PDB file of C-alpha atoms in Angstrom:
ATOM      1  CA  MET N   1      76.600 -17.555   0.728  1.00  0.00           C
ATOM      2  CA  ILE N   2      78.635 -16.562   3.775  1.00  0.00           C
ATOM      3  CA  LEU N   3      77.379 -15.392   7.173  1.00  0.00           C
ATOM      4  CA  ALA N   4      77.706 -11.714   6.247  1.00  0.00           C
ATOM      5  CA  ASP N   5      75.441 -12.143   3.218  1.00  0.00           C
ATOM      6  CA  LYS N   6      72.903 -14.180   5.187  1.00  0.00           C
ATOM      7  CA  ILE N   7      72.617 -11.540   7.919  1.00  0.00           C
ATOM      8  CA  THR N   8      72.044  -8.864   5.275  1.00  0.00           C
ATOM      9  CA  GLU N   9      69.507 -10.975   3.417  1.00  0.00           C
ATOM     10  CA  GLU N  10      67.508 -11.946   6.513  1.00  0.00           C
ATOM     11  CA  ARG N  11      67.520  -8.375   7.833  1.00  0.00           C
ATOM     12  CA  LYS N  12      66.164  -7.053   4.546  1.00  0.00           C
ATOM     13  CA  LYS N  13      63.561  -9.834   4.367  1.00  0.00           C
ATOM     14  CA  ASN N  14      62.193  -8.609   7.684  1.00  0.00           C
ATOM     15  CA  GLY N  15      62.324  -4.990   6.533  1.00  0.00           C
ATOM     16  CA  TRP N  16      64.672  -3.885   9.314  1.00  0.00           C
ATOM     17  CA  SER N  17      67.373  -1.261   9.128  1.00  0.00           C
ATOM     18  CA  GLN N  18      70.792  -1.918  10.625  1.00  0.00           C
ATOM     19  CA  GLU N  19      69.825   0.303  13.561  1.00  0.00           C
ATOM     20  CA  GLU N  20      66.637  -1.674  14.224  1.00  0.00           C
ATOM     21  CA  LEU N  21      68.463  -4.999  14.152  1.00  0.00           C
ATOM     22  CA  ALA N  22      71.180  -3.588  16.400  1.00  0.00           C
ATOM     23  CA  GLU N  23      68.585  -2.512  18.974  1.00  0.00           C
ATOM     24  CA  GLN N  24      67.110  -6.023  19.127  1.00  0.00           C
ATOM     25  CA  LEU N  25      70.570  -7.505  19.667  1.00  0.00           C
ATOM     26  CA  GLY N  26      71.765  -4.876  22.112  1.00  0.00           C
ATOM     27  CA  VAL N  27      74.736  -3.845  19.956  1.00  0.00           C
ATOM     28  CA  SER N  28      75.715  -0.764  17.977  1.00  0.00           C
ATOM     29  CA  ARG N  29      74.789  -0.134  14.352  1.00  0.00           C
ATOM     30  CA  GLN N  30      78.520  -0.160  13.536  1.00  0.00           C
ATOM     31  CA  ALA N  31      78.747  -3.736  14.845  1.00  0.00           C
ATOM     32  CA  VAL N  32      75.963  -4.874  12.516  1.00  0.00           C
ATOM     33  CA  SER N  33      77.606  -3.002   9.636  1.00  0.00           C
ATOM     34  CA  LYS N  34      80.901  -4.817  10.253  1.00  0.00           C
ATOM     35  CA  TRP N  35      79.130  -8.182  10.357  1.00  0.00           C
ATOM     36  CA  GLU N  36      77.428  -7.508   7.020  1.00  0.00           C
ATOM     37  CA  SER N  37      80.654  -6.348   5.381  1.00  0.00           C
ATOM     38  CA  ALA N  38      82.576  -9.393   6.730  1.00  0.00           C
ATOM     39  CA  GLY N  39      84.775  -7.022   8.692  1.00  0.00           C
ATOM     40  CA  SER N  40      84.116  -9.011  11.848  1.00  0.00           C
ATOM     41  CA  VAL N  41      82.157 -12.069  12.993  1.00  0.00           C
ATOM     42  CA  PRO N  42      79.524 -12.084  15.763  1.00  0.00           C
ATOM     43  CA  ASP N  43      80.279 -14.208  18.786  1.00  0.00           C
ATOM     44  CA  LEU N  44      78.390 -17.438  19.444  1.00  0.00           C
ATOM     45  CA  GLN N  45      75.825 -15.811  21.715  1.00  0.00           C
ATOM     46  CA  LYS N  46      74.961 -13.204  19.093  1.00  0.00           C
ATOM     47  CA  ILE N  47      74.688 -15.906  16.415  1.00  0.00           C
ATOM     48  CA  ILE N  48      72.154 -17.743  18.584  1.00  0.00           C
ATOM     49  CA  GLN N  49      70.236 -14.469  19.016  1.00  0.00           C
ATOM     50  CA  LEU N  50      70.321 -13.844  15.274  1.00  0.00           C
ATOM     51  CA  ALA N  51      68.974 -17.339  14.593  1.00  0.00           C
ATOM     52  CA  ASN N  52      66.090 -16.758  17.022  1.00  0.00           C
ATOM     53  CA  ILE N  53      65.307 -13.302  15.631  1.00  0.00           C
ATOM     54  CA  PHE N  54      65.384 -14.427  12.000  1.00  0.00           C
ATOM     55  CA  GLY N  55      63.627 -17.713  12.696  1.00  0.00           C
ATOM     56  CA  VAL N  56      66.372 -19.831  11.150  1.00  0.00           C
ATOM     57  CA  SER N  57      68.781 -22.442  12.453  1.00  0.00           C
ATOM     58  CA  THR N  58      72.306 -21.689  13.593  1.00  0.00           C
ATOM     59  CA  ASP N  59      73.478 -24.301  11.075  1.00  0.00           C
ATOM     60  CA  TYR N  60      71.984 -22.218   8.289  1.00  0.00           C
ATOM     61  CA  LEU N  61      73.873 -19.138   9.466  1.00  0.00           C
ATOM     62  CA  LEU N  62      77.179 -20.877  10.060  1.00  0.00           C
ATOM     63  CA  LYS N  63      77.394 -23.262   7.111  1.00  0.00           C
ATOM     64  CA  ASP N  64      78.283 -21.477   3.896  1.00  0.00           C
ATOM     65  CA  GLU N  65      77.093 -24.328   1.688  1.00  0.00           C
ATOM     66  CA  MET N  66      73.579 -24.799   3.048  1.00  0.00           C
ATOM     67  CA  GLU N  67      71.990 -22.276   0.700  1.00  0.00           C
ATOM     68  CA  ALA N  68      73.652 -24.000  -2.258  1.00  0.00           C
ATOM     69  CA  GLU N  69      72.710 -27.599  -1.407  1.00  0.00           C
ATOM     70  CA  ASP N  70      70.340 -27.975  -4.352  1.00  0.00           C
ATOM     71  CA  ARG N  71      72.867 -26.681  -6.862  1.00  0.00           C
ATOM     72  CA  GLN N  72      75.590 -28.922  -5.462  1.00  0.00           C
ATOM     73  CA  GLY N  73      73.279 -31.908  -5.583  1.00  0.00           C
ATOM     74  CA  GLU N  74      72.486 -31.156  -9.220  1.00  0.00           C
ATOM     75  CA  TYR N  75      76.176 -30.817 -10.050  1.00  0.00           C
ATOM     76  CA  THR N  76      77.014 -34.106  -8.348  1.00  0.00           C
ATOM     77  CA  ALA N  77      74.212 -35.866 -10.144  1.00  0.00           C
ATOM     78  CA  GLN N  78      75.479 -34.598 -13.448  1.00  0.00           C
ATOM     79  CA  ASP N  79      78.877 -36.066 -12.635  1.00  0.00           C
ATOM     80  CA  ASP N  80      77.259 -39.397 -11.703  1.00  0.00           C
ATOM     81  CA  SER N  81      79.120 -39.354  -8.409  1.00  0.00           C
ATOM     82  CA  ASP N  82      77.661 -39.624  -4.920  1.00  0.00           C
ATOM     83  CA  ARG N  83      80.916 -38.911  -3.147  1.00  0.00           C
ATOM     84  CA  PRO N  84      80.875 -35.876  -0.843  1.00  0.00           C
ATOM     85  CA  LEU N  85      83.145 -33.037  -1.881  1.00  0.00           C
ATOM     86  CA  ARG N  86      86.359 -32.471   0.029  1.00  0.00           C
ATOM     87  CA  ARG N  87      86.019 -29.736   2.638  1.00  0.00           C
ATOM     88  CA  VAL N  88      88.694 -27.060   3.022  1.00  0.00           C
ATOM     89  CA  SER N  89      89.110 -25.691   6.537  1.00  0.00           C
ATOM     90  CA  MET N  90      90.280 -22.213   7.489  1.00  0.00           C
ATOM     91  CA  GLU N  91      93.622 -23.641   8.620  1.00  0.00           C
ATOM     92  CA  GLU N  92      94.119 -25.504   5.359  1.00  0.00           C
ATOM     93  CA  ALA N  93      93.198 -22.420   3.333  1.00  0.00           C
ATOM     94  CA  ASN N  94      95.666 -20.236   5.244  1.00  0.00           C
ATOM     95  CA  ASP N  95      98.398 -22.867   4.851  1.00  0.00           C
ATOM     96  CA  PHE N  96      97.731 -23.013   1.114  1.00  0.00           C
ATOM     97  CA  LEU N  97      97.918 -19.224   0.752  1.00  0.00           C
ATOM     98  CA  ASP N  98     101.085 -19.076   2.868  1.00  0.00           C
ATOM     99  CA  VAL N  99     102.837 -21.760   0.812  1.00  0.00           C
ATOM    100  CA  ARG N 100     101.908 -20.063  -2.454  1.00  0.00           C
ATOM    101  CA  ARG N 101     103.026 -16.664  -1.157  1.00  0.00           C
ATOM    102  CA  LYS N 102     106.433 -18.075  -0.184  1.00  0.00           C
ATOM    103  CA  SER N 103     106.749 -20.143  -3.367  1.00  0.00           C
ATOM    104  CA  ALA N 104     105.948 -17.290  -5.752  1.00  0.00           C
ATOM    105  CA  PRO N 105     109.354 -15.518  -5.527  1.00  0.00           C
ATOM    106  CA  VAL N 106     111.218 -18.833  -5.761  1.00  0.00           C
ATOM    107  CA  ILE N 107     109.381 -19.885  -8.927  1.00  0.00           C
ATOM    108  CA  ALA N 108     109.797 -16.388 -10.355  1.00  0.00           C
ATOM    109  CA  ASN N 109     113.544 -16.454  -9.664  1.00  0.00           C
ATOM    110  CA  ALA N 110     113.867 -19.891 -11.268  1.00  0.00           C
ATOM    111  CA  VAL N 111     112.171 -18.609 -14.426  1.00  0.00           C
ATOM    112  CA  THR N 112     114.496 -15.590 -14.360  1.00  0.00           C
ATOM    113  CA  LEU N 113     117.552 -17.857 -14.182  1.00  0.00           C
ATOM    114  CA  CYS N 114     116.374 -19.718 -17.281  1.00  0.00           C
ATOM    115  CA  ILE N 115     115.968 -16.464 -19.203  1.00  0.00           C
ATOM    116  CA  LEU N 116     119.339 -15.116 -18.058  1.00  0.00           C
ATOM    117  CA  SER N 117     121.259 -18.377 -18.607  1.00  0.00           C
ATOM    118  CA  PRO N 118     122.572 -17.539 -22.134  1.00  0.00           C
ATOM    119  CA  VAL N 119     123.576 -13.931 -21.324  1.00  0.00           C
ATOM    120  CA  LEU N 120     127.207 -14.648 -20.393  1.00  0.00           C
ATOM    121  CA  LEU N 121     127.660 -16.999 -23.345  1.00  0.00           C
ATOM    122  CA  LEU N 122     126.336 -14.302 -25.650  1.00  0.00           C
ATOM    123  CA  LEU N 123     128.616 -11.593 -24.219  1.00  0.00           C
ATOM    124  CA  LEU N 124     131.767 -13.719 -24.148  1.00  0.00           C
ATOM    125  CA  GLY N 125     131.137 -14.875 -27.715  1.00  0.00           C
ATOM    126  CA  ALA N 126     130.839 -11.262 -28.901  1.00  0.00           C
ATOM    127  CA  PHE N 127     133.955 -10.205 -26.983  1.00  0.00           C
ATOM    128  CA  SER N 128     135.981 -13.085 -28.439  1.00  0.00           C
ATOM    129  CA  GLU N 129     134.918 -12.200 -31.987  1.00  0.00           C
ATOM    130  CA  SER N 130     135.906  -8.577 -31.343  1.00  0.00           C
ATOM    131  CA  HIS N 131     139.219  -9.693 -29.791  1.00  0.00           C
ATOM    132  CA  MET N 132     138.436  -7.877 -26.540  1.00  0.00           C
ATOM    133  CA  PHE N 133     139.888  -8.728 -23.134  1.00  0.00           C
ATOM    134  CA  HIS N 134     142.028 -11.434 -24.778  1.00  0.00           C
ATOM    135  CA  ILE N 135     139.121 -13.900 -24.685  1.00  0.00           C
ATOM    136  CA  THR N 136     139.470 -16.830 -27.069  1.00  0.00           C
ATOM    137  CA  GLU N 137     136.553 -18.640 -28.668  1.00  0.00           C
ATOM    138  CA  GLY N 138     137.339 -21.739 -26.610  1.00  0.00           C
ATOM    139  CA  ILE N 139     137.230 -19.849 -23.327  1.00  0.00           C
ATOM    140  CA  ALA N 140     134.063 -18.022 -24.367  1.00  0.00           C
ATOM    141  CA  ALA N 141     132.283 -21.258 -25.291  1.00  0.00           C
ATOM    142  CA  GLY N 142     133.558 -23.194 -22.274  1.00  0.00           C
ATOM    143  CA  VAL N 143     132.790 -20.600 -19.617  1.00  0.00           C
ATOM    144  CA  GLY N 144     129.556 -19.485 -21.270  1.00  0.00           C
ATOM    145  CA  CYS N 145     128.147 -22.999 -21.621  1.00  0.00           C
ATOM    146  CA  THR N 146     129.219 -23.923 -18.101  1.00  0.00           C
ATOM    147  CA  VAL N 147     127.382 -20.958 -16.629  1.00  0.00           C
ATOM    148  CA  LEU N 148     124.362 -21.594 -18.867  1.00  0.00           C
ATOM    149  CA  PHE N 149     123.979 -25.197 -17.716  1.00  0.00           C
ATOM    150  CA  ALA N 150     124.705 -24.255 -14.096  1.00  0.00           C
ATOM    151  CA  LEU N 151     121.939 -21.655 -14.068  1.00  0.00           C
ATOM    152  CA  ILE N 152     119.494 -24.046 -15.722  1.00  0.00           C
ATOM    153  CA  ALA N 153     120.442 -26.752 -13.203  1.00  0.00           C
ATOM    154  CA  VAL N 154     119.776 -24.371 -10.298  1.00  0.00           C
ATOM    155  CA  ALA N 155     116.445 -23.386 -11.853  1.00  0.00           C
ATOM    156  CA  VAL N 156     115.422 -27.026 -12.303  1.00  0.00           C
ATOM    157  CA  PHE N 157     116.399 -27.749  -8.698  1.00  0.00           C
ATOM    158  CA  LEU N 158     114.175 -24.874  -7.530  1.00  0.00           C
ATOM    159  CA  PHE N 159     111.284 -26.017  -9.736  1.00  0.00           C
ATOM    160  CA  ILE N 160     111.478 -29.553  -8.364  1.00  0.00           C
ATOM    161  CA  THR N 161     111.828 -28.638  -4.680  1.00  0.00           C
ATOM    162  CA  ILE N 162     109.054 -26.034  -4.767  1.00  0.00           C
ATOM    163  CA  GLY N 163     106.898 -28.337  -6.863  1.00  0.00           C
ATOM    164  CA  MET N 164     107.182 -31.026  -4.188  1.00  0.00           C
ATOM    165  CA  LYS N 165     106.206 -28.538  -1.480  1.00  0.00           C
ATOM    166  CA  MET N 166     103.138 -27.468  -3.430  1.00  0.00           C
ATOM    167  CA  SER N 167     102.156 -30.969  -4.528  1.00  0.00           C
ATOM    168  CA  HIS N 168     100.140 -31.674  -1.375  1.00  0.00           C
ATOM    169  CA  SER N 169      97.630 -29.001  -2.391  1.00  0.00           C
ATOM    170  CA  GLU N 170      97.381 -29.833  -6.096  1.00  0.00           C
ATOM    171  CA  HIS N 171      93.920 -31.286  -5.524  1.00  0.00           C
ATOM    172  CA  LEU N 172      92.614 -27.760  -4.888  1.00  0.00           C
ATOM    173  CA  GLU N 173      93.521 -26.798  -8.444  1.00  0.00           C
ATOM    174  CA  LYS N 174      92.170 -29.940 -10.085  1.00  0.00           C
ATOM    175  CA  GLU N 175      89.276 -31.205  -7.966  1.00  0.00           C
ATOM    176  CA  MET N 176      85.954 -29.782  -6.786  1.00  0.00           C
ATOM    177  CA  PHE N 177      85.728 -28.894  -3.104  1.00  0.00           C
ATOM    178  CA  GLU N 178      83.697 -27.058  -0.493  1.00  0.00           C
ATOM    179  CA  THR N 179      84.955 -24.512   2.026  1.00  0.00           C
ATOM    180  CA  GLU N 180      84.084 -24.362   5.689  1.00  0.00           C
ATOM    181  CA  TYR N 181      82.487 -21.359   7.310  1.00  0.00           C
ATOM    182  CA  GLY N 182      84.389 -18.094   6.900  1.00  0.00           C
ATOM    183  CA  VAL N 183      86.930 -19.323   4.345  1.00  0.00           C
ATOM    184  CA  THR N 184      85.297 -17.753   1.302  1.00  0.00           C
ATOM    185  CA  GLY N 185      84.846 -14.400   3.022  1.00  0.00           C
ATOM    186  CA  MET N 186      88.452 -14.345   4.236  1.00  0.00           C
ATOM    187  CA  VAL N 187      89.876 -15.227   0.828  1.00  0.00           C
ATOM    188  CA  ARG N 188      87.670 -12.764  -1.028  1.00  0.00           C
ATOM    189  CA  GLU N 189      88.741  -9.962   1.293  1.00  0.00           C
ATOM    190  CA  LYS N 190      92.425 -10.751   0.720  1.00  0.00           C
ATOM    191  CA  SER N 191      91.830 -10.990  -3.029  1.00  0.00           C
ATOM    192  CA  ARG N 192      90.261  -7.556  -3.142  1.00  0.00           C
ATOM    193  CA  ALA N 193      93.103  -6.085  -1.093  1.00  0.00           C
ATOM    194  CA  TYR N 194      95.640  -7.601  -3.516  1.00  0.00           C
ATOM    195  CA  GLU N 195      93.880  -6.450  -6.685  1.00  0.00           C
ATOM    196  CA  GLN N 196      95.840  -3.198  -7.059  1.00  0.00           C
ATOM    197  CA  THR N 197      99.196  -4.899  -6.464  1.00  0.00           C
ATOM    198  CA  PHE N 198      98.338  -7.512  -9.085  1.00  0.00           C
ATOM    199  CA  THR N 199      97.296  -4.911 -11.652  1.00  0.00           C
ATOM    200  CA  MET N 200     100.425  -2.807 -11.119  1.00  0.00           C
ATOM    201  CA  GLY N 201     102.660  -5.895 -11.272  1.00  0.00           C
ATOM    202  CA  ILE N 202     101.209  -7.139 -14.558  1.00  0.00           C
ATOM    203  CA  ALA N 203     101.286  -3.652 -16.080  1.00  0.00           C
ATOM    204  CA  GLY N 204     104.884  -3.077 -14.954  1.00  0.00           C
ATOM    205  CA  GLY N 205     106.047  -6.445 -16.245  1.00  0.00           C
ATOM    206  CA  VAL N 206     104.431  -5.943 -19.651  1.00  0.00           C
ATOM    207  CA  VAL N 207     105.924  -2.445 -19.972  1.00  0.00           C
ATOM    208  CA  LEU N 208     109.423  -3.778 -19.195  1.00  0.00           C
ATOM    209  CA  CYS N 209     109.068  -6.506 -21.819  1.00  0.00           C
ATOM    210  CA  ILE N 210     107.954  -3.959 -24.414  1.00  0.00           C
ATOM    211  CA  LEU N 211     110.753  -1.503 -23.594  1.00  0.00           C
ATOM    212  CA  SER N 212     113.374  -4.259 -23.652  1.00  0.00           C
ATOM    213  CA  VAL N 213     113.641  -4.094 -27.448  1.00  0.00           C
ATOM    214  CA  VAL N 214     114.426  -0.358 -27.499  1.00  0.00           C
ATOM    215  CA  PRO N 215     118.233  -0.695 -26.926  1.00  0.00           C
ATOM    216  CA  VAL N 216     118.447  -3.349 -29.657  1.00  0.00           C
ATOM    217  CA  ILE N 217     116.555  -1.161 -32.106  1.00  0.00           C
ATOM    218  CA  ILE N 218     118.780   1.820 -31.329  1.00  0.00           C
ATOM    219  CA  ALA N 219     121.955  -0.247 -31.707  1.00  0.00           C
ATOM    220  CA  GLY N 220     120.761  -1.619 -35.031  1.00  0.00           C
ATOM    221  CA  ALA N 221     119.762   1.797 -36.342  1.00  0.00           C
ATOM    222  CA  ALA N 222     123.139   3.253 -35.312  1.00  0.00           C
ATOM    223  CA  GLU N 223     124.985   0.336 -36.932  1.00  0.00           C
ATOM    224  CA  ALA N 224     126.835  -0.236 -33.671  1.00  0.00           C
ATOM    225  CA  PRO N 225     129.696  -2.758 -33.431  1.00  0.00           C
ATOM    226  CA  ASP N 226     128.820  -6.390 -32.796  1.00  0.00           C
ATOM    227  CA  TYR N 227     129.883  -6.316 -29.155  1.00  0.00           C
ATOM    228  CA  ILE N 228     127.622  -3.306 -28.526  1.00  0.00           C
ATOM    229  CA  CYS N 229     124.738  -5.144 -30.144  1.00  0.00           C
ATOM    230  CA  ALA N 230     125.509  -8.152 -27.944  1.00  0.00           C
ATOM    231  CA  ILE N 231     125.420  -5.971 -24.845  1.00  0.00           C
ATOM    232  CA  CYS N 232     122.059  -4.558 -25.967  1.00  0.00           C
ATOM    233  CA  VAL N 233     120.690  -8.069 -26.485  1.00  0.00           C
ATOM    234  CA  ALA N 234     121.947  -9.015 -23.022  1.00  0.00           C
ATOM    235  CA  GLY N 235     120.154  -5.955 -21.664  1.00  0.00           C
ATOM    236  CA  LEU N 236     117.026  -7.073 -23.506  1.00  0.00           C
ATOM    237  CA  LEU N 237     117.153 -10.463 -21.793  1.00  0.00           C
ATOM    238  CA  VAL N 238     117.740  -8.839 -18.400  1.00  0.00           C
ATOM    239  CA  MET N 239     114.721  -6.533 -18.808  1.00  0.00           C
ATOM    240  CA  ILE N 240     112.551  -9.425 -19.970  1.00  0.00           C
ATOM    241  CA  ALA N 241     113.759 -11.505 -17.016  1.00  0.00           C
ATOM    242  CA  VAL N 242     112.820  -8.746 -14.563  1.00  0.00           C
ATOM    243  CA  GLY N 243     109.438  -8.189 -16.204  1.00  0.00           C
ATOM    244  CA  VAL N 244     108.597 -11.899 -16.254  1.00  0.00           C
ATOM    245  CA  ASN N 245     109.775 -12.228 -12.650  1.00  0.00           C
ATOM    246  CA  ILE N 246     107.311  -9.577 -11.526  1.00  0.00           C
ATOM    247  CA  MET N 247     104.438 -11.061 -13.521  1.00  0.00           C
ATOM    248  CA  VAL N 248     105.054 -14.598 -12.254  1.00  0.00           C
ATOM    249  CA  ARG N 249     105.137 -13.425  -8.633  1.00  0.00           C
ATOM    250  CA  VAL N 250     101.865 -11.501  -8.705  1.00  0.00           C
ATOM    251  CA  SER N 251     100.131 -14.067 -10.911  1.00  0.00           C
ATOM    252  CA  MET N 252     100.927 -16.950  -8.558  1.00  0.00           C
ATOM    253  CA  ILE N 253      99.578 -15.075  -5.552  1.00  0.00           C
ATOM    254  CA  ARG N 254      96.473 -13.979  -7.429  1.00  0.00           C
ATOM    255  CA  SER N 255      95.871 -17.517  -8.691  1.00  0.00           C
ATOM    256  CA  SER N 256      96.007 -18.823  -5.108  1.00  0.00           C
ATOM    257  CA  TYR N 257      92.967 -16.679  -4.282  1.00  0.00           C
ATOM    258  CA  ASP N 258      91.133 -17.780  -7.444  1.00  0.00           C
ATOM    259  CA  THR N 259      91.892 -21.403  -6.567  1.00  0.00           C
ATOM    260  CA  LEU N 260      90.171 -21.204  -3.176  1.00  0.00           C
ATOM    261  CA  LEU N 261      87.298 -19.124  -4.557  1.00  0.00           C
ATOM    262  CA  GLN N 262      86.972 -21.521  -7.529  1.00  0.00           C
ATOM    263  CA  GLU N 263      86.800 -18.587  -9.901  1.00  0.00           C
ATOM    264  CA  GLY N 264      88.404 -17.731 -13.234  1.00  0.00           C
ATOM    265  CA  GLU N 265      90.543 -20.543 -14.606  1.00  0.00           C
ATOM    266  CA  TYR N 266      89.908 -22.535 -11.416  1.00  0.00           C
ATOM    267  CA  SER N 267      86.124 -22.572 -11.672  1.00  0.00           C
ATOM    268  CA  ARG N 268      84.472 -25.969 -11.693  1.00  0.00           C
ATOM    269  CA  ARG N 269      83.875 -25.891 -15.431  1.00  0.00           C
ATOM    270  CA  GLU N 270      87.456 -24.792 -16.139  1.00  0.00           C
ATOM    271  CA  LYS N 271      88.841 -27.553 -13.928  1.00  0.00           C
ATOM    272  CA  LYS N 272      86.998 -30.154 -15.961  1.00  0.00           C
ATOM    273  CA  MET N 273      88.242 -28.549 -19.164  1.00  0.00           C
ATOM    274  CA  LYS N 274      91.805 -28.336 -17.841  1.00  0.00           C
ATOM    275  CA  ASN N 275      91.838 -32.009 -16.923  1.00  0.00           C
ATOM    276  CA  LYS N 276      91.036 -32.808 -20.544  1.00  0.00           C
ATOM    277  CA  LEU N 277      93.675 -30.396 -21.918  1.00  0.00           C
ATOM    278  CA  ASP N 278      96.579 -31.310 -19.601  1.00  0.00           C
ATOM    279  CA  ALA N 279      98.001 -33.895 -21.982  1.00  0.00           C
ATOM    280  CA  PHE N 280      97.923 -31.456 -24.884  1.00  0.00           C
ATOM    281  CA  SER N 281      99.591 -28.680 -22.856  1.00  0.00           C
ATOM    282  CA  GLY N 282     102.376 -30.929 -21.622  1.00  0.00           C
ATOM    283  CA  ALA N 283     103.157 -32.223 -25.115  1.00  0.00           C
ATOM    284  CA  TYR N 284     103.059 -28.722 -26.614  1.00  0.00           C
ATOM    285  CA  TRP N 285     105.524 -27.127 -24.203  1.00  0.00           C
ATOM    286  CA  CYS N 286     107.867 -30.121 -24.242  1.00  0.00           C
ATOM    287  CA  LEU N 287     107.983 -29.807 -28.023  1.00  0.00           C
ATOM    288  CA  ALA N 288     108.537 -26.035 -27.795  1.00  0.00           C
ATOM    289  CA  THR N 289     111.425 -26.525 -25.356  1.00  0.00           C
ATOM    290  CA  ALA N 290     113.027 -29.176 -27.560  1.00  0.00           C
ATOM    291  CA  ILE N 291     112.786 -26.919 -30.613  1.00  0.00           C
ATOM    292  CA  TYR N 292     114.227 -23.971 -28.693  1.00  0.00           C
ATOM    293  CA  LEU N 293     117.232 -25.890 -27.363  1.00  0.00           C
ATOM    294  CA  GLY N 294     117.847 -27.662 -30.664  1.00  0.00           C
ATOM    295  CA  TRP N 295     117.653 -24.446 -32.680  1.00  0.00           C
ATOM    296  CA  SER N 296     119.798 -22.514 -30.195  1.00  0.00           C
ATOM    297  CA  PHE N 297     122.623 -25.062 -29.949  1.00  0.00           C
ATOM    298  CA  TRP N 298     122.574 -25.772 -33.674  1.00  0.00           C
ATOM    299  CA  THR N 299     122.880 -22.106 -34.671  1.00  0.00           C
ATOM    300  CA  MET N 300     124.385 -20.653 -31.457  1.00  0.00           C
ATOM    301  CA  ARG N 301     122.274 -17.578 -32.189  1.00  0.00           C
ATOM    302  CA  TRP N 302     120.809 -17.146 -28.719  1.00  0.00           C
ATOM    303  CA  GLU N 303     120.142 -13.489 -29.452  1.00  0.00           C
ATOM    304  CA  ILE N 304     117.583 -14.620 -32.028  1.00  0.00           C
ATOM    305  CA  THR N 305     116.202 -17.928 -30.775  1.00  0.00           C
ATOM    306  CA  TRP N 306     114.571 -16.348 -27.711  1.00  0.00           C
ATOM    307  CA  ILE N 307     111.855 -15.098 -30.061  1.00  0.00           C
ATOM    308  CA  LEU N 308     110.504 -18.652 -30.093  1.00  0.00           C
ATOM    309  CA  TRP N 309     108.962 -18.210 -26.620  1.00  0.00           C
ATOM    310  CA  PRO N 310     106.626 -15.276 -27.352  1.00  0.00           C
ATOM    311  CA  VAL N 311     105.692 -16.928 -30.657  1.00  0.00           C
ATOM    312  CA  ALA N 312     105.028 -20.224 -28.868  1.00  0.00           C
ATOM    313  CA  GLY N 313     102.941 -18.401 -26.278  1.00  0.00           C
ATOM    314  CA  VAL N 314     100.774 -16.728 -28.917  1.00  0.00           C
ATOM    315  CA  LEU N 315     100.384 -19.979 -30.840  1.00  0.00           C
ATOM    316  CA  PHE N 316      99.537 -21.859 -27.655  1.00  0.00           C
ATOM    317  CA  ALA N 317      96.712 -19.435 -26.911  1.00  0.00           C
ATOM    318  CA  ALA N 318      95.382 -19.797 -30.461  1.00  0.00           C
ATOM    319  CA  VAL N 319      95.705 -23.579 -30.609  1.00  0.00           C
ATOM    320  CA  SER N 320      94.257 -23.978 -27.101  1.00  0.00           C
ATOM    321  CA  SER N 321      91.227 -21.927 -28.122  1.00  0.00           C
ATOM    322  CA  MET N 322      90.681 -24.221 -31.088  1.00  0.00           C
ATOM    323  CA  VAL N 323      91.051 -27.323 -28.939  1.00  0.00           C
ATOM    324  CA  ARG N 324      88.675 -25.908 -26.323  1.00  0.00           C
ATOM    325  CA  ALA N 325      86.117 -25.149 -29.025  1.00  0.00           C
ATOM    326  CA  PHE N 326      86.012 -28.828 -29.986  1.00  0.00           C
ATOM    327  CA  THR N 327      86.137 -30.139 -26.407  1.00  0.00           C
ATOM    328  CA  LYS N 328      82.852 -30.608 -24.590  1.00  0.00           C
ATOM    329  CA  VAL N 329      82.413 -30.454 -20.821  1.00  0.00           C
ATOM    330  CA  ASP N 330      79.267 -30.632 -18.727  1.00  0.00           C
ATOM    331  CA  GLU N 331      78.203 -27.335 -17.204  1.00  0.00           C
TER     332      GLU N 331
END
C-alpha cells in the first residue's frame, strides 16, 4: 500500500472528509485530493503532521511494504529462505523504464529485419524466372542470399548489444523484489497513461497482419503471373513486419511496467513458473528456428515457409498450457 492509499484509509477510519482533514493540516481540500490520488506527495512537515493526526508512525506512512509484512513473511517462509528481498529504488526503477523504452524500437527493428530478410531473394528469384530485367538465376541467388544473411547478421548484432544492455536488470524479471516508497505509485500512474497507446498498438498490429494476406488472395484468384504473386508475397511480409514491429514496441514498454508492479506474467507466481519453463521454451524455439531454416533452404519456398512461425506460435501456446498444467508451483 502506497502513501496515497494510507492517507485515504486513515482519513476514512477517523470518519473525516477531505475538507476536515485539510482544515487540521492547514491546506486546501485540493491538496488532500492530490495526495490521495498520488498526483502529488506531501512535504516532510505535512507527513509528520499526518502521522500525529492519525496516530501512526512516519515509517508506516513512508514505507510501502509495512502493511504487507505478514504476507511477505509468509511467502518467504514458504520458500524456506530467510534472505531479505532486493529493494528497488526510484532511481533504479526510472533507469529500468528508460532502458526498456529506448530498447523497444531497437528490438522491434531487429525482428523486422529478420522478417524482411528473404524479400529481395524472393523478388529476384521471381524476376529471373520471368526473364525480367536480365536477371540470371545465379545473380538472383547470390544477391538475394547475401542480403538475407546481411540483414540477419545486423539483427543478431542488435539483439546481442541490446541484450547486454538489458542484462543488468534481468533479475527484476526473474526474482522477487520490493520497491521503495513512491515507486509503485509512479509506475502504476505511467502504466495507466500508456494503456490506450498499448491497446491501439496491439490492435493496429493485429489488423495489419490479418490484412497482409489480402493481396496474395487477390493475386491467386486473378491467376496473376508468378512475378506479380511474388510481389504480393513480398508485400505480405512487409505488412507483417510493420505489424509485428508495432506490437513488439508497445509490448516491451507495457511489460516494463508489469515487471516493476510484479503483475501479469511477472507476478511472483508466474516468475516461479517461468523459471521452471525456461528450459522448455528455449529448446522449443531453437527447434522451430532450425526447422524453419532447414525447410526454407531445402525447398527455397520462402513464400510458403513463413507460415511455420504462426503455427509454431499457436502450438507453443497450446503445449505451454499443457506443460503448465502438469507443473506445480507454490502460491
